[in-house]
JSON list of C-alpha atoms in Angstrom, two decimals:
[
{"chain": "A", "resi": 721, "resn": "UNK", "atom": "CA", "xyz": [0.00, 0.00, 0.00]},
{"chain": "A", "resi": 722, "resn": "UNK", "atom": "CA", "xyz": [2.94, 2.38, 0.49]},
{"chain": "A", "resi": 723, "resn": "UNK", "atom": "CA", "xyz": [3.88, 2.26, -3.19]},
{"chain": "A", "resi": 724, "resn": "UNK", "atom": "CA", "xyz": [3.72, 5.94, -4.29]},
{"chain": "A", "resi": 725, "resn": "UNK", "atom": "CA", "xyz": [1.67, 4.93, -7.33]},
{"chain": "A", "resi": 726, "resn": "UNK", "atom": "CA", "xyz": [-1.01, 3.25, -5.21]},
{"chain": "A", "resi": 727, "resn": "UNK", "atom": "CA", "xyz": [-3.83, 5.11, -3.49]},
{"chain": "A", "resi": 728, "resn": "UNK", "atom": "CA", "xyz": [-3.75, 3.67, 0.04]},
{"chain": "A", "resi": 729, "resn": "UNK", "atom": "CA", "xyz": [-7.23, 3.32, 1.53]},
{"chain": "A", "resi": 730, "resn": "UNK", "atom": "CA", "xyz": [-7.93, 2.96, 5.25]},
{"chain": "A", "resi": 731, "resn": "UNK", "atom": "CA", "xyz": [-11.16, 1.86, 6.89]},
{"chain": "A", "resi": 732, "resn": "UNK", "atom": "CA", "xyz": [-13.50, 3.77, 9.12]},
{"chain": "A", "resi": 733, "resn": "UNK", "atom": "CA", "xyz": [-16.38, 2.68, 11.30]},
{"chain": "A", "resi": 734, "resn": "UNK", "atom": "CA", "xyz": [-19.62, 4.32, 10.11]},
{"chain": "A", "resi": 735, "resn": "UNK", "atom": "CA", "xyz": [-22.82, 4.74, 12.07]},
{"chain": "A", "resi": 736, "resn": "UNK", "atom": "CA", "xyz": [-25.96, 5.74, 10.15]},
{"chain": "A", "resi": 737, "resn": "UNK", "atom": "CA", "xyz": [-28.72, 7.65, 11.90]},
{"chain": "A", "resi": 738, "resn": "UNK", "atom": "CA", "xyz": [-32.24, 6.75, 10.84]},
{"chain": "A", "resi": 739, "resn": "UNK", "atom": "CA", "xyz": [-35.57, 8.46, 11.46]},
{"chain": "A", "resi": 740, "resn": "UNK", "atom": "CA", "xyz": [-39.17, 7.90, 10.35]},
{"chain": "A", "resi": 741, "resn": "UNK", "atom": "CA", "xyz": [-40.63, 10.89, 8.49]},
{"chain": "A", "resi": 742, "resn": "UNK", "atom": "CA", "xyz": [-44.26, 10.61, 7.41]},
{"chain": "A", "resi": 743, "resn": "UNK", "atom": "CA", "xyz": [-44.03, 6.85, 7.45]},
{"chain": "A", "resi": 744, "resn": "UNK", "atom": "CA", "xyz": [-40.82, 6.71, 5.40]},
{"chain": "A", "resi": 745, "resn": "UNK", "atom": "CA", "xyz": [-37.42, 5.63, 6.64]},
{"chain": "A", "resi": 746, "resn": "UNK", "atom": "CA", "xyz": [-34.82, 8.37, 6.24]},
{"chain": "A", "resi": 747, "resn": "UNK", "atom": "CA", "xyz": [-31.12, 7.97, 6.89]},
{"chain": "A", "resi": 748, "resn": "UNK", "atom": "CA", "xyz": [-28.24, 10.39, 7.27]},
{"chain": "A", "resi": 749, "resn": "UNK", "atom": "CA", "xyz": [-24.58, 10.34, 8.12]},
{"chain": "A", "resi": 750, "resn": "UNK", "atom": "CA", "xyz": [-24.00, 9.69, 11.81]},
{"chain": "A", "resi": 751, "resn": "UNK", "atom": "CA", "xyz": [-20.58, 9.22, 13.34]},
{"chain": "A", "resi": 752, "resn": "UNK", "atom": "CA", "xyz": [-17.33, 8.22, 11.63]},
{"chain": "A", "resi": 753, "resn": "UNK", "atom": "CA", "xyz": [-14.38, 6.73, 13.50]},
{"chain": "A", "resi": 754, "resn": "UNK", "atom": "CA", "xyz": [-11.09, 5.27, 12.38]},
{"chain": "A", "resi": 755, "resn": "UNK", "atom": "CA", "xyz": [-11.65, 1.51, 12.48]},
{"chain": "A", "resi": 756, "resn": "UNK", "atom": "CA", "xyz": [-10.06, -0.77, 15.05]},
{"chain": "A", "resi": 757, "resn": "UNK", "atom": "CA", "xyz": [-11.13, -3.68, 17.21]},
{"chain": "A", "resi": 758, "resn": "UNK", "atom": "CA", "xyz": [-9.30, -3.65, 20.54]},
{"chain": "A", "resi": 759, "resn": "UNK", "atom": "CA", "xyz": [-8.93, -7.13, 22.04]},
{"chain": "A", "resi": 760, "resn": "UNK", "atom": "CA", "xyz": [-8.92, -5.62, 25.53]},
{"chain": "A", "resi": 761, "resn": "UNK", "atom": "CA", "xyz": [-12.50, -4.51, 24.93]},
{"chain": "A", "resi": 762, "resn": "UNK", "atom": "CA", "xyz": [-13.60, -7.28, 22.54]},
{"chain": "A", "resi": 763, "resn": "UNK", "atom": "CA", "xyz": [-11.75, -10.56, 23.22]},
{"chain": "A", "resi": 764, "resn": "UNK", "atom": "CA", "xyz": [-12.92, -11.98, 19.91]},
{"chain": "A", "resi": 765, "resn": "UNK", "atom": "CA", "xyz": [-10.63, -9.55, 18.12]},
{"chain": "A", "resi": 766, "resn": "UNK", "atom": "CA", "xyz": [-7.50, -11.31, 19.43]},
{"chain": "A", "resi": 767, "resn": "UNK", "atom": "CA", "xyz": [-7.55, -14.04, 16.77]},
{"chain": "A", "resi": 768, "resn": "UNK", "atom": "CA", "xyz": [-4.95, -12.32, 14.56]},
{"chain": "A", "resi": 769, "resn": "UNK", "atom": "CA", "xyz": [-3.04, -10.30, 17.13]},
{"chain": "A", "resi": 770, "resn": "UNK", "atom": "CA", "xyz": [-3.00, -10.25, 20.95]},
{"chain": "A", "resi": 771, "resn": "UNK", "atom": "CA", "xyz": [-3.93, -6.56, 20.95]},
{"chain": "A", "resi": 772, "resn": "UNK", "atom": "CA", "xyz": [-6.54, -6.78, 18.21]},
{"chain": "A", "resi": 773, "resn": "UNK", "atom": "CA", "xyz": [-6.75, -5.49, 14.64]},
{"chain": "A", "resi": 774, "resn": "UNK", "atom": "CA", "xyz": [-7.25, -2.16, 12.95]},
{"chain": "A", "resi": 775, "resn": "UNK", "atom": "CA", "xyz": [-6.86, -0.21, 9.76]},
{"chain": "A", "resi": 776, "resn": "UNK", "atom": "CA", "xyz": [-3.20, 0.25, 8.86]},
{"chain": "A", "resi": 777, "resn": "UNK", "atom": "CA", "xyz": [-1.21, 3.44, 8.73]},
{"chain": "A", "resi": 778, "resn": "UNK", "atom": "CA", "xyz": [2.23, 4.88, 9.29]},
{"chain": "A", "resi": 779, "resn": "UNK", "atom": "CA", "xyz": [5.48, 5.62, 7.49]},
{"chain": "A", "resi": 780, "resn": "UNK", "atom": "CA", "xyz": [6.90, 3.33, 4.83]},
{"chain": "A", "resi": 781, "resn": "UNK", "atom": "CA", "xyz": [10.30, 1.71, 5.28]},
{"chain": "A", "resi": 782, "resn": "UNK", "atom": "CA", "xyz": [10.54, 1.08, 1.53]},
{"chain": "A", "resi": 783, "resn": "UNK", "atom": "CA", "xyz": [9.61, 4.29, -0.29]},
{"chain": "A", "resi": 784, "resn": "UNK", "atom": "CA", "xyz": [11.07, 7.71, 0.47]},
{"chain": "A", "resi": 785, "resn": "UNK", "atom": "CA", "xyz": [12.18, 10.98, -1.14]},
{"chain": "A", "resi": 786, "resn": "UNK", "atom": "CA", "xyz": [15.17, 10.50, -3.37]},
{"chain": "A", "resi": 787, "resn": "UNK", "atom": "CA", "xyz": [14.90, 6.73, -3.73]},
{"chain": "A", "resi": 788, "resn": "UNK", "atom": "CA", "xyz": [15.27, 4.92, -7.03]},
{"chain": "A", "resi": 789, "resn": "UNK", "atom": "CA", "xyz": [11.56, 4.42, -7.71]},
{"chain": "A", "resi": 790, "resn": "UNK", "atom": "CA", "xyz": [11.02, 7.61, -9.63]},
{"chain": "A", "resi": 791, "resn": "UNK", "atom": "CA", "xyz": [8.76, 9.72, -7.39]},
{"chain": "A", "resi": 792, "resn": "UNK", "atom": "CA", "xyz": [9.98, 12.41, -4.99]},
{"chain": "A", "resi": 793, "resn": "UNK", "atom": "CA", "xyz": [6.80, 12.40, -2.86]},
{"chain": "A", "resi": 794, "resn": "UNK", "atom": "CA", "xyz": [6.53, 16.17, -3.25]},
{"chain": "A", "resi": 795, "resn": "UNK", "atom": "CA", "xyz": [2.75, 15.82, -3.31]},
{"chain": "A", "resi": 796, "resn": "UNK", "atom": "CA", "xyz": [2.90, 14.55, 0.31]},
{"chain": "A", "resi": 797, "resn": "UNK", "atom": "CA", "xyz": [4.94, 17.48, 1.61]},
{"chain": "A", "resi": 798, "resn": "UNK", "atom": "CA", "xyz": [1.77, 19.02, 3.05]},
{"chain": "A", "resi": 799, "resn": "UNK", "atom": "CA", "xyz": [1.36, 16.30, 5.68]},
{"chain": "A", "resi": 800, "resn": "UNK", "atom": "CA", "xyz": [3.57, 15.38, 8.69]},
{"chain": "A", "resi": 801, "resn": "UNK", "atom": "CA", "xyz": [6.68, 13.34, 7.97]},
{"chain": "A", "resi": 802, "resn": "UNK", "atom": "CA", "xyz": [8.67, 11.34, 10.52]},
{"chain": "A", "resi": 803, "resn": "UNK", "atom": "CA", "xyz": [12.40, 12.01, 10.66]},
{"chain": "A", "resi": 804, "resn": "UNK", "atom": "CA", "xyz": [14.14, 8.87, 9.45]},
{"chain": "A", "resi": 805, "resn": "UNK", "atom": "CA", "xyz": [17.53, 7.99, 8.02]},
{"chain": "A", "resi": 806, "resn": "UNK", "atom": "CA", "xyz": [15.84, 7.54, 4.67]},
{"chain": "A", "resi": 807, "resn": "UNK", "atom": "CA", "xyz": [14.52, 11.09, 4.67]},
{"chain": "A", "resi": 808, "resn": "UNK", "atom": "CA", "xyz": [10.90, 11.95, 4.03]},
{"chain": "A", "resi": 809, "resn": "UNK", "atom": "CA", "xyz": [9.08, 8.65, 3.81]},
{"chain": "A", "resi": 810, "resn": "UNK", "atom": "CA", "xyz": [5.85, 7.73, 2.05]},
{"chain": "A", "resi": 811, "resn": "UNK", "atom": "CA", "xyz": [3.02, 8.18, 4.55]},
{"chain": "A", "resi": 812, "resn": "UNK", "atom": "CA", "xyz": [-0.30, 6.40, 4.55]},
{"chain": "A", "resi": 813, "resn": "UNK", "atom": "CA", "xyz": [-3.20, 5.96, 4.31]},
{"chain": "A", "resi": 814, "resn": "UNK", "atom": "CA", "xyz": [-4.15, 8.60, 1.77]},
{"chain": "A", "resi": 815, "resn": "UNK", "atom": "CA", "xyz": [-7.92, 8.39, 2.26]},
{"chain": "A", "resi": 816, "resn": "UNK", "atom": "CA", "xyz": [-10.54, 6.27, 4.01]},
{"chain": "A", "resi": 817, "resn": "UNK", "atom": "CA", "xyz": [-13.86, 4.60, 3.28]},
{"chain": "A", "resi": 818, "resn": "UNK", "atom": "CA", "xyz": [-16.48, 2.64, 5.16]},
{"chain": "A", "resi": 819, "resn": "UNK", "atom": "CA", "xyz": [-15.12, -0.76, 6.10]},
{"chain": "A", "resi": 820, "resn": "UNK", "atom": "CA", "xyz": [-15.70, -1.57, 9.74]},
{"chain": "A", "resi": 821, "resn": "UNK", "atom": "CA", "xyz": [-15.45, -5.25, 10.60]},
{"chain": "A", "resi": 822, "resn": "UNK", "atom": "CA", "xyz": [-15.94, -4.95, 14.33]},
{"chain": "A", "resi": 823, "resn": "UNK", "atom": "CA", "xyz": [-19.49, -6.33, 14.36]},
{"chain": "A", "resi": 824, "resn": "UNK", "atom": "CA", "xyz": [-21.73, -7.83, 11.63]},
{"chain": "A", "resi": 825, "resn": "UNK", "atom": "CA", "xyz": [-24.18, -4.96, 12.11]},
{"chain": "A", "resi": 826, "resn": "UNK", "atom": "CA", "xyz": [-21.56, -2.54, 10.75]},
{"chain": "A", "resi": 827, "resn": "UNK", "atom": "CA", "xyz": [-20.14, -4.71, 7.97]},
{"chain": "A", "resi": 828, "resn": "UNK", "atom": "CA", "xyz": [-21.18, -5.09, 4.36]},
{"chain": "A", "resi": 829, "resn": "UNK", "atom": "CA", "xyz": [-23.80, -7.73, 3.61]},
{"chain": "A", "resi": 830, "resn": "UNK", "atom": "CA", "xyz": [-22.50, -9.96, 0.79]},
{"chain": "A", "resi": 831, "resn": "UNK", "atom": "CA", "xyz": [-24.45, -12.65, -1.06]},
{"chain": "A", "resi": 832, "resn": "UNK", "atom": "CA", "xyz": [-21.93, -15.38, -1.90]},
{"chain": "A", "resi": 833, "resn": "UNK", "atom": "CA", "xyz": [-22.45, -18.95, -3.14]},
{"chain": "A", "resi": 834, "resn": "UNK", "atom": "CA", "xyz": [-26.13, -19.04, -2.29]},
{"chain": "A", "resi": 835, "resn": "UNK", "atom": "CA", "xyz": [-26.04, -17.48, 1.15]},
{"chain": "A", "resi": 836, "resn": "UNK", "atom": "CA", "xyz": [-25.62, -14.17, 2.92]},
{"chain": "A", "resi": 837, "resn": "UNK", "atom": "CA", "xyz": [-22.44, -13.38, 4.80]},
{"chain": "A", "resi": 838, "resn": "UNK", "atom": "CA", "xyz": [-20.71, -10.27, 6.14]},
{"chain": "A", "resi": 839, "resn": "UNK", "atom": "CA", "xyz": [-17.34, -8.71, 5.51]},
{"chain": "A", "resi": 840, "resn": "UNK", "atom": "CA", "xyz": [-15.41, -5.54, 6.12]},
{"chain": "A", "resi": 841, "resn": "UNK", "atom": "CA", "xyz": [-12.05, -4.02, 6.93]},
{"chain": "A", "resi": 842, "resn": "UNK", "atom": "CA", "xyz": [-9.85, -2.34, 4.35]},
{"chain": "A", "resi": 843, "resn": "UNK", "atom": "CA", "xyz": [-10.73, -5.13, 1.93]},
{"chain": "A", "resi": 844, "resn": "UNK", "atom": "CA", "xyz": [-14.14, -3.47, 1.72]},
{"chain": "A", "resi": 845, "resn": "UNK", "atom": "CA", "xyz": [-12.82, 0.11, 1.71]},
{"chain": "A", "resi": 846, "resn": "UNK", "atom": "CA", "xyz": [-10.51, -0.15, -1.30]},
{"chain": "A", "resi": 847, "resn": "UNK", "atom": "CA", "xyz": [-13.22, -1.37, -3.74]},
{"chain": "A", "resi": 848, "resn": "UNK", "atom": "CA", "xyz": [-15.36, 1.59, -2.68]},
{"chain": "A", "resi": 849, "resn": "UNK", "atom": "CA", "xyz": [-12.69, 4.02, -3.80]},
{"chain": "A", "resi": 850, "resn": "UNK", "atom": "CA", "xyz": [-12.06, 2.02, -6.97]},
{"chain": "A", "resi": 851, "resn": "UNK", "atom": "CA", "xyz": [-15.76, 2.33, -7.85]},
{"chain": "A", "resi": 852, "resn": "UNK", "atom": "CA", "xyz": [-15.73, 6.06, -7.11]},
{"chain": "A", "resi": 853, "resn": "UNK", "atom": "CA", "xyz": [-12.73, 6.62, -9.38]},
{"chain": "A", "resi": 854, "resn": "UNK", "atom": "CA", "xyz": [-14.43, 4.62, -12.14]},
{"chain": "A", "resi": 855, "resn": "UNK", "atom": "CA", "xyz": [-17.38, 7.03, -11.95]},
{"chain": "A", "resi": 856, "resn": "UNK", "atom": "CA", "xyz": [-15.02, 10.00, -11.91]},
{"chain": "A", "resi": 857, "resn": "UNK", "atom": "CA", "xyz": [-13.36, 8.69, -15.08]},
{"chain": "A", "resi": 858, "resn": "UNK", "atom": "CA", "xyz": [-16.76, 8.28, -16.73]},
{"chain": "A", "resi": 859, "resn": "UNK", "atom": "CA", "xyz": [-17.63, 11.86, -15.76]},
{"chain": "A", "resi": 860, "resn": "UNK", "atom": "CA", "xyz": [-14.38, 13.16, -17.27]},
{"chain": "A", "resi": 861, "resn": "UNK", "atom": "CA", "xyz": [-14.67, 11.12, -20.44]},
{"chain": "A", "resi": 862, "resn": "UNK", "atom": "CA", "xyz": [-18.26, 12.26, -20.83]},
{"chain": "A", "resi": 863, "resn": "UNK", "atom": "CA", "xyz": [-16.93, 15.82, -21.02]},
{"chain": "A", "resi": 864, "resn": "UNK", "atom": "CA", "xyz": [-14.07, 14.94, -23.39]},
{"chain": "A", "resi": 865, "resn": "UNK", "atom": "CA", "xyz": [-11.41, 15.11, -20.71]},
{"chain": "A", "resi": 866, "resn": "UNK", "atom": "CA", "xyz": [-8.67, 12.52, -20.04]},
{"chain": "A", "resi": 867, "resn": "UNK", "atom": "CA", "xyz": [-9.25, 10.02, -17.26]},
{"chain": "A", "resi": 868, "resn": "UNK", "atom": "CA", "xyz": [-7.95, 10.82, -13.78]},
{"chain": "A", "resi": 869, "resn": "UNK", "atom": "CA", "xyz": [-5.09, 8.31, -13.95]},
{"chain": "A", "resi": 870, "resn": "UNK", "atom": "CA", "xyz": [-2.61, 8.60, -11.08]},
{"chain": "A", "resi": 871, "resn": "UNK", "atom": "CA", "xyz": [-4.81, 10.43, -8.59]},
{"chain": "A", "resi": 872, "resn": "UNK", "atom": "CA", "xyz": [-2.51, 10.80, -5.57]},
{"chain": "A", "resi": 873, "resn": "UNK", "atom": "CA", "xyz": [-1.11, 14.32, -6.22]},
{"chain": "A", "resi": 874, "resn": "UNK", "atom": "CA", "xyz": [-4.60, 15.66, -6.93]},
{"chain": "A", "resi": 875, "resn": "UNK", "atom": "CA", "xyz": [-6.03, 13.97, -3.82]},
{"chain": "A", "resi": 876, "resn": "UNK", "atom": "CA", "xyz": [-3.51, 15.86, -1.69]},
{"chain": "A", "resi": 877, "resn": "UNK", "atom": "CA", "xyz": [-4.16, 19.13, -3.49]},
{"chain": "A", "resi": 878, "resn": "UNK", "atom": "CA", "xyz": [-7.90, 18.71, -2.92]},
{"chain": "A", "resi": 879, "resn": "UNK", "atom": "CA", "xyz": [-7.42, 17.68, 0.70]},
{"chain": "A", "resi": 880, "resn": "UNK", "atom": "CA", "xyz": [-4.87, 20.33, 1.60]},
{"chain": "A", "resi": 881, "resn": "UNK", "atom": "CA", "xyz": [-6.31, 23.45, -0.03]},
{"chain": "A", "resi": 882, "resn": "UNK", "atom": "CA", "xyz": [-9.80, 25.04, 0.07]},
{"chain": "A", "resi": 883, "resn": "UNK", "atom": "CA", "xyz": [-11.99, 23.68, -2.69]},
{"chain": "A", "resi": 884, "resn": "UNK", "atom": "CA", "xyz": [-15.15, 24.92, -4.33]},
{"chain": "A", "resi": 885, "resn": "UNK", "atom": "CA", "xyz": [-16.86, 21.69, -3.30]},
{"chain": "A", "resi": 886, "resn": "UNK", "atom": "CA", "xyz": [-15.67, 20.26, 0.07]},
{"chain": "A", "resi": 887, "resn": "UNK", "atom": "CA", "xyz": [-14.63, 16.76, -0.90]},
{"chain": "A", "resi": 888, "resn": "UNK", "atom": "CA", "xyz": [-13.77, 15.00, 2.37]},
{"chain": "A", "resi": 889, "resn": "UNK", "atom": "CA", "xyz": [-15.44, 14.17, 5.67]},
{"chain": "A", "resi": 890, "resn": "UNK", "atom": "CA", "xyz": [-12.63, 14.68, 8.15]},
{"chain": "A", "resi": 891, "resn": "UNK", "atom": "CA", "xyz": [-12.48, 11.68, 10.49]},
{"chain": "A", "resi": 892, "resn": "UNK", "atom": "CA", "xyz": [-11.36, 13.01, 13.87]},
{"chain": "A", "resi": 893, "resn": "UNK", "atom": "CA", "xyz": [-12.38, 10.16, 16.21]},
{"chain": "A", "resi": 894, "resn": "UNK", "atom": "CA", "xyz": [-11.14, 6.63, 16.77]},
{"chain": "A", "resi": 895, "resn": "UNK", "atom": "CA", "xyz": [-7.75, 5.03, 16.17]},
{"chain": "A", "resi": 896, "resn": "UNK", "atom": "CA", "xyz": [-6.06, 2.08, 14.49]},
{"chain": "A", "resi": 897, "resn": "UNK", "atom": "CA", "xyz": [-4.63, 0.85, 17.83]},
{"chain": "A", "resi": 898, "resn": "UNK", "atom": "CA", "xyz": [-1.40, 2.70, 17.06]},
{"chain": "A", "resi": 899, "resn": "UNK", "atom": "CA", "xyz": [-2.34, 6.20, 15.88]},
{"chain": "A", "resi": 900, "resn": "UNK", "atom": "CA", "xyz": [-5.30, 8.43, 16.64]},
{"chain": "A", "resi": 901, "resn": "UNK", "atom": "CA", "xyz": [-7.47, 10.13, 14.07]},
{"chain": "A", "resi": 902, "resn": "UNK", "atom": "CA", "xyz": [-7.17, 13.93, 14.22]},
{"chain": "A", "resi": 903, "resn": "UNK", "atom": "CA", "xyz": [-8.19, 17.09, 12.40]},
{"chain": "A", "resi": 904, "resn": "UNK", "atom": "CA", "xyz": [-6.81, 17.22, 8.86]},
{"chain": "A", "resi": 905, "resn": "UNK", "atom": "CA", "xyz": [-4.66, 14.42, 7.47]},
{"chain": "A", "resi": 906, "resn": "UNK", "atom": "CA", "xyz": [-3.67, 11.72, 9.96]},
{"chain": "A", "resi": 907, "resn": "UNK", "atom": "CA", "xyz": [-2.03, 8.28, 10.05]},
{"chain": "A", "resi": 908, "resn": "UNK", "atom": "CA", "xyz": [-5.32, 6.55, 10.89]},
{"chain": "A", "resi": 909, "resn": "UNK", "atom": "CA", "xyz": [-7.67, 7.88, 8.20]},
{"chain": "A", "resi": 910, "resn": "UNK", "atom": "CA", "xyz": [-5.67, 9.99, 5.75]},
{"chain": "A", "resi": 911, "resn": "UNK", "atom": "CA", "xyz": [-7.77, 12.91, 4.50]},
{"chain": "A", "resi": 912, "resn": "UNK", "atom": "CA", "xyz": [-10.93, 11.11, 5.57]},
{"chain": "A", "resi": 913, "resn": "UNK", "atom": "CA", "xyz": [-13.87, 9.72, 3.63]},
{"chain": "A", "resi": 914, "resn": "UNK", "atom": "CA", "xyz": [-15.15, 11.17, 0.35]},
{"chain": "A", "resi": 915, "resn": "UNK", "atom": "CA", "xyz": [-18.23, 13.14, -0.46]},
{"chain": "A", "resi": 916, "resn": "UNK", "atom": "CA", "xyz": [-18.39, 11.35, -3.79]},
{"chain": "A", "resi": 917, "resn": "UNK", "atom": "CA", "xyz": [-20.33, 14.04, -5.67]},
{"chain": "A", "resi": 918, "resn": "UNK", "atom": "CA", "xyz": [-18.11, 16.88, -4.47]},
{"chain": "A", "resi": 919, "resn": "UNK", "atom": "CA", "xyz": [-14.91, 14.92, -5.05]},
{"chain": "A", "resi": 920, "resn": "UNK", "atom": "CA", "xyz": [-15.89, 14.25, -8.66]},
{"chain": "A", "resi": 921, "resn": "UNK", "atom": "CA", "xyz": [-16.68, 17.92, -9.20]},
{"chain": "A", "resi": 922, "resn": "UNK", "atom": "CA", "xyz": [-13.33, 18.94, -7.71]},
{"chain": "A", "resi": 923, "resn": "UNK", "atom": "CA", "xyz": [-11.51, 16.56, -10.05]},
{"chain": "A", "resi": 924, "resn": "UNK", "atom": "CA", "xyz": [-13.57, 18.04, -12.85]},
{"chain": "A", "resi": 925, "resn": "UNK", "atom": "CA", "xyz": [-12.58, 21.56, -11.78]},
{"chain": "A", "resi": 926, "resn": "UNK", "atom": "CA", "xyz": [-8.94, 20.53, -11.97]},
{"chain": "A", "resi": 927, "resn": "UNK", "atom": "CA", "xyz": [-9.64, 19.51, -15.56]},
{"chain": "A", "resi": 928, "resn": "UNK", "atom": "CA", "xyz": [-11.44, 22.69, -16.58]},
{"chain": "A", "resi": 929, "resn": "UNK", "atom": "CA", "xyz": [-15.00, 21.61, -15.78]},
{"chain": "A", "resi": 930, "resn": "UNK", "atom": "CA", "xyz": [-15.96, 24.04, -13.01]},
{"chain": "A", "resi": 931, "resn": "UNK", "atom": "CA", "xyz": [-19.64, 24.34, -13.81]},
{"chain": "A", "resi": 932, "resn": "UNK", "atom": "CA", "xyz": [-22.09, 25.15, -10.98]},
{"chain": "A", "resi": 933, "resn": "UNK", "atom": "CA", "xyz": [-24.70, 22.43, -10.72]},
{"chain": "A", "resi": 934, "resn": "UNK", "atom": "CA", "xyz": [-22.86, 20.01, -13.01]},
{"chain": "A", "resi": 935, "resn": "UNK", "atom": "CA", "xyz": [-24.29, 16.53, -12.64]},
{"chain": "A", "resi": 936, "resn": "UNK", "atom": "CA", "xyz": [-22.34, 13.31, -12.54]},
{"chain": "A", "resi": 937, "resn": "UNK", "atom": "CA", "xyz": [-23.68, 10.61, -14.88]},
{"chain": "A", "resi": 938, "resn": "UNK", "atom": "CA", "xyz": [-24.43, 7.19, -13.46]},
{"chain": "A", "resi": 939, "resn": "UNK", "atom": "CA", "xyz": [-22.35, 4.18, -14.45]},
{"chain": "A", "resi": 940, "resn": "UNK", "atom": "CA", "xyz": [-23.31, 2.45, -17.68]},
{"chain": "A", "resi": 941, "resn": "UNK", "atom": "CA", "xyz": [-22.21, -0.88, -19.08]},
{"chain": "A", "resi": 942, "resn": "UNK", "atom": "CA", "xyz": [-20.04, -0.91, -22.20]},
{"chain": "A", "resi": 943, "resn": "UNK", "atom": "CA", "xyz": [-19.25, -3.69, -24.61]},
{"chain": "A", "resi": 944, "resn": "UNK", "atom": "CA", "xyz": [-15.52, -3.56, -23.95]},
{"chain": "A", "resi": 945, "resn": "UNK", "atom": "CA", "xyz": [-13.25, -1.49, -21.78]},
{"chain": "A", "resi": 946, "resn": "UNK", "atom": "CA", "xyz": [-10.94, 0.93, -23.55]},
{"chain": "A", "resi": 947, "resn": "UNK", "atom": "CA", "xyz": [-7.32, -0.18, -23.35]},
{"chain": "A", "resi": 948, "resn": "UNK", "atom": "CA", "xyz": [-5.18, 2.19, -21.31]},
{"chain": "A", "resi": 949, "resn": "UNK", "atom": "CA", "xyz": [-1.47, 1.55, -21.33]},
{"chain": "A", "resi": 950, "resn": "UNK", "atom": "CA", "xyz": [0.06, 4.74, -19.91]},
{"chain": "A", "resi": 951, "resn": "UNK", "atom": "CA", "xyz": [1.70, 4.68, -16.50]},
{"chain": "A", "resi": 952, "resn": "UNK", "atom": "CA", "xyz": [-0.69, 7.35, -15.21]},
{"chain": "A", "resi": 953, "resn": "UNK", "atom": "CA", "xyz": [-3.66, 5.13, -15.98]},
{"chain": "A", "resi": 954, "resn": "UNK", "atom": "CA", "xyz": [-2.27, 2.06, -14.23]},
{"chain": "A", "resi": 955, "resn": "UNK", "atom": "CA", "xyz": [-2.32, 3.46, -10.72]},
{"chain": "A", "resi": 956, "resn": "UNK", "atom": "CA", "xyz": [-3.75, 1.04, -8.19]},
{"chain": "A", "resi": 957, "resn": "UNK", "atom": "CA", "xyz": [-6.20, 1.45, -5.34]},
{"chain": "A", "resi": 958, "resn": "UNK", "atom": "CA", "xyz": [-5.24, -0.79, -2.46]},
{"chain": "A", "resi": 959, "resn": "UNK", "atom": "CA", "xyz": [-6.23, -1.46, 1.12]},
{"chain": "A", "resi": 960, "resn": "UNK", "atom": "CA", "xyz": [-3.82, -0.59, 3.87]},
{"chain": "A", "resi": 961, "resn": "UNK", "atom": "CA", "xyz": [-2.60, -3.64, 5.78]},
{"chain": "A", "resi": 962, "resn": "UNK", "atom": "CA", "xyz": [-4.17, -4.39, 9.13]},
{"chain": "A", "resi": 963, "resn": "UNK", "atom": "CA", "xyz": [-2.12, -3.01, 11.97]},
{"chain": "A", "resi": 964, "resn": "UNK", "atom": "CA", "xyz": [-0.54, -5.62, 14.21]},
{"chain": "A", "resi": 965, "resn": "UNK", "atom": "CA", "xyz": [0.63, -3.90, 17.41]},
{"chain": "A", "resi": 966, "resn": "UNK", "atom": "CA", "xyz": [2.40, -7.06, 18.56]},
{"chain": "A", "resi": 967, "resn": "UNK", "atom": "CA", "xyz": [4.88, -6.69, 15.70]},
{"chain": "A", "resi": 968, "resn": "UNK", "atom": "CA", "xyz": [5.32, -2.93, 15.82]},
{"chain": "A", "resi": 969, "resn": "UNK", "atom": "CA", "xyz": [8.38, -1.50, 17.61]}
]
């Protein structure tokens, strides 16, 4: 996940608030917390690590400014960097998405091989961002603009500077057992979770599409995907590894 050409996605625990209005169920965003399951509070979470599990985050020991991999990480200069012998290291996660796997009630319901099951964690968060970026690409292509491609520098520009359309819900609560979520970018949730509509419009603005009230088209099936062979279009969206406090110095 710390590869500079991958968008590292963390998980957050989402609570939805529901109300009944004129006989209809209405829902709205409730609380968002960086996801972790502390074995001291929930013994069942000790299966993989004595302390529990949580969304990953931290500084890479592989990728850093001035290494031989071709990216100077200048786009991450806006966020805190640990002092290491390697210099400014790649920090992650970049963003977050719903992916709690603390309890079935807060996981994704998945129909698999004839029965319902539940799943979560960063393995659920990363596909959410992949789907969002697919819709963003469709929006751009629908307006004769190139696809977003390698999105990391633009994600940090959108997150670190005021935008016409606020694109992120800042996650300021919870932790990943090792780092706490905080205002702005942090090692537990990155820039936070996306407001999908606003994020797409901000990407559009960066590509000359700043139109008030512009609408994002819904996804449509196509006969065959267009081949894209440039490096910028091969960027990956990946889940951050689960934090294992037992193995962390």
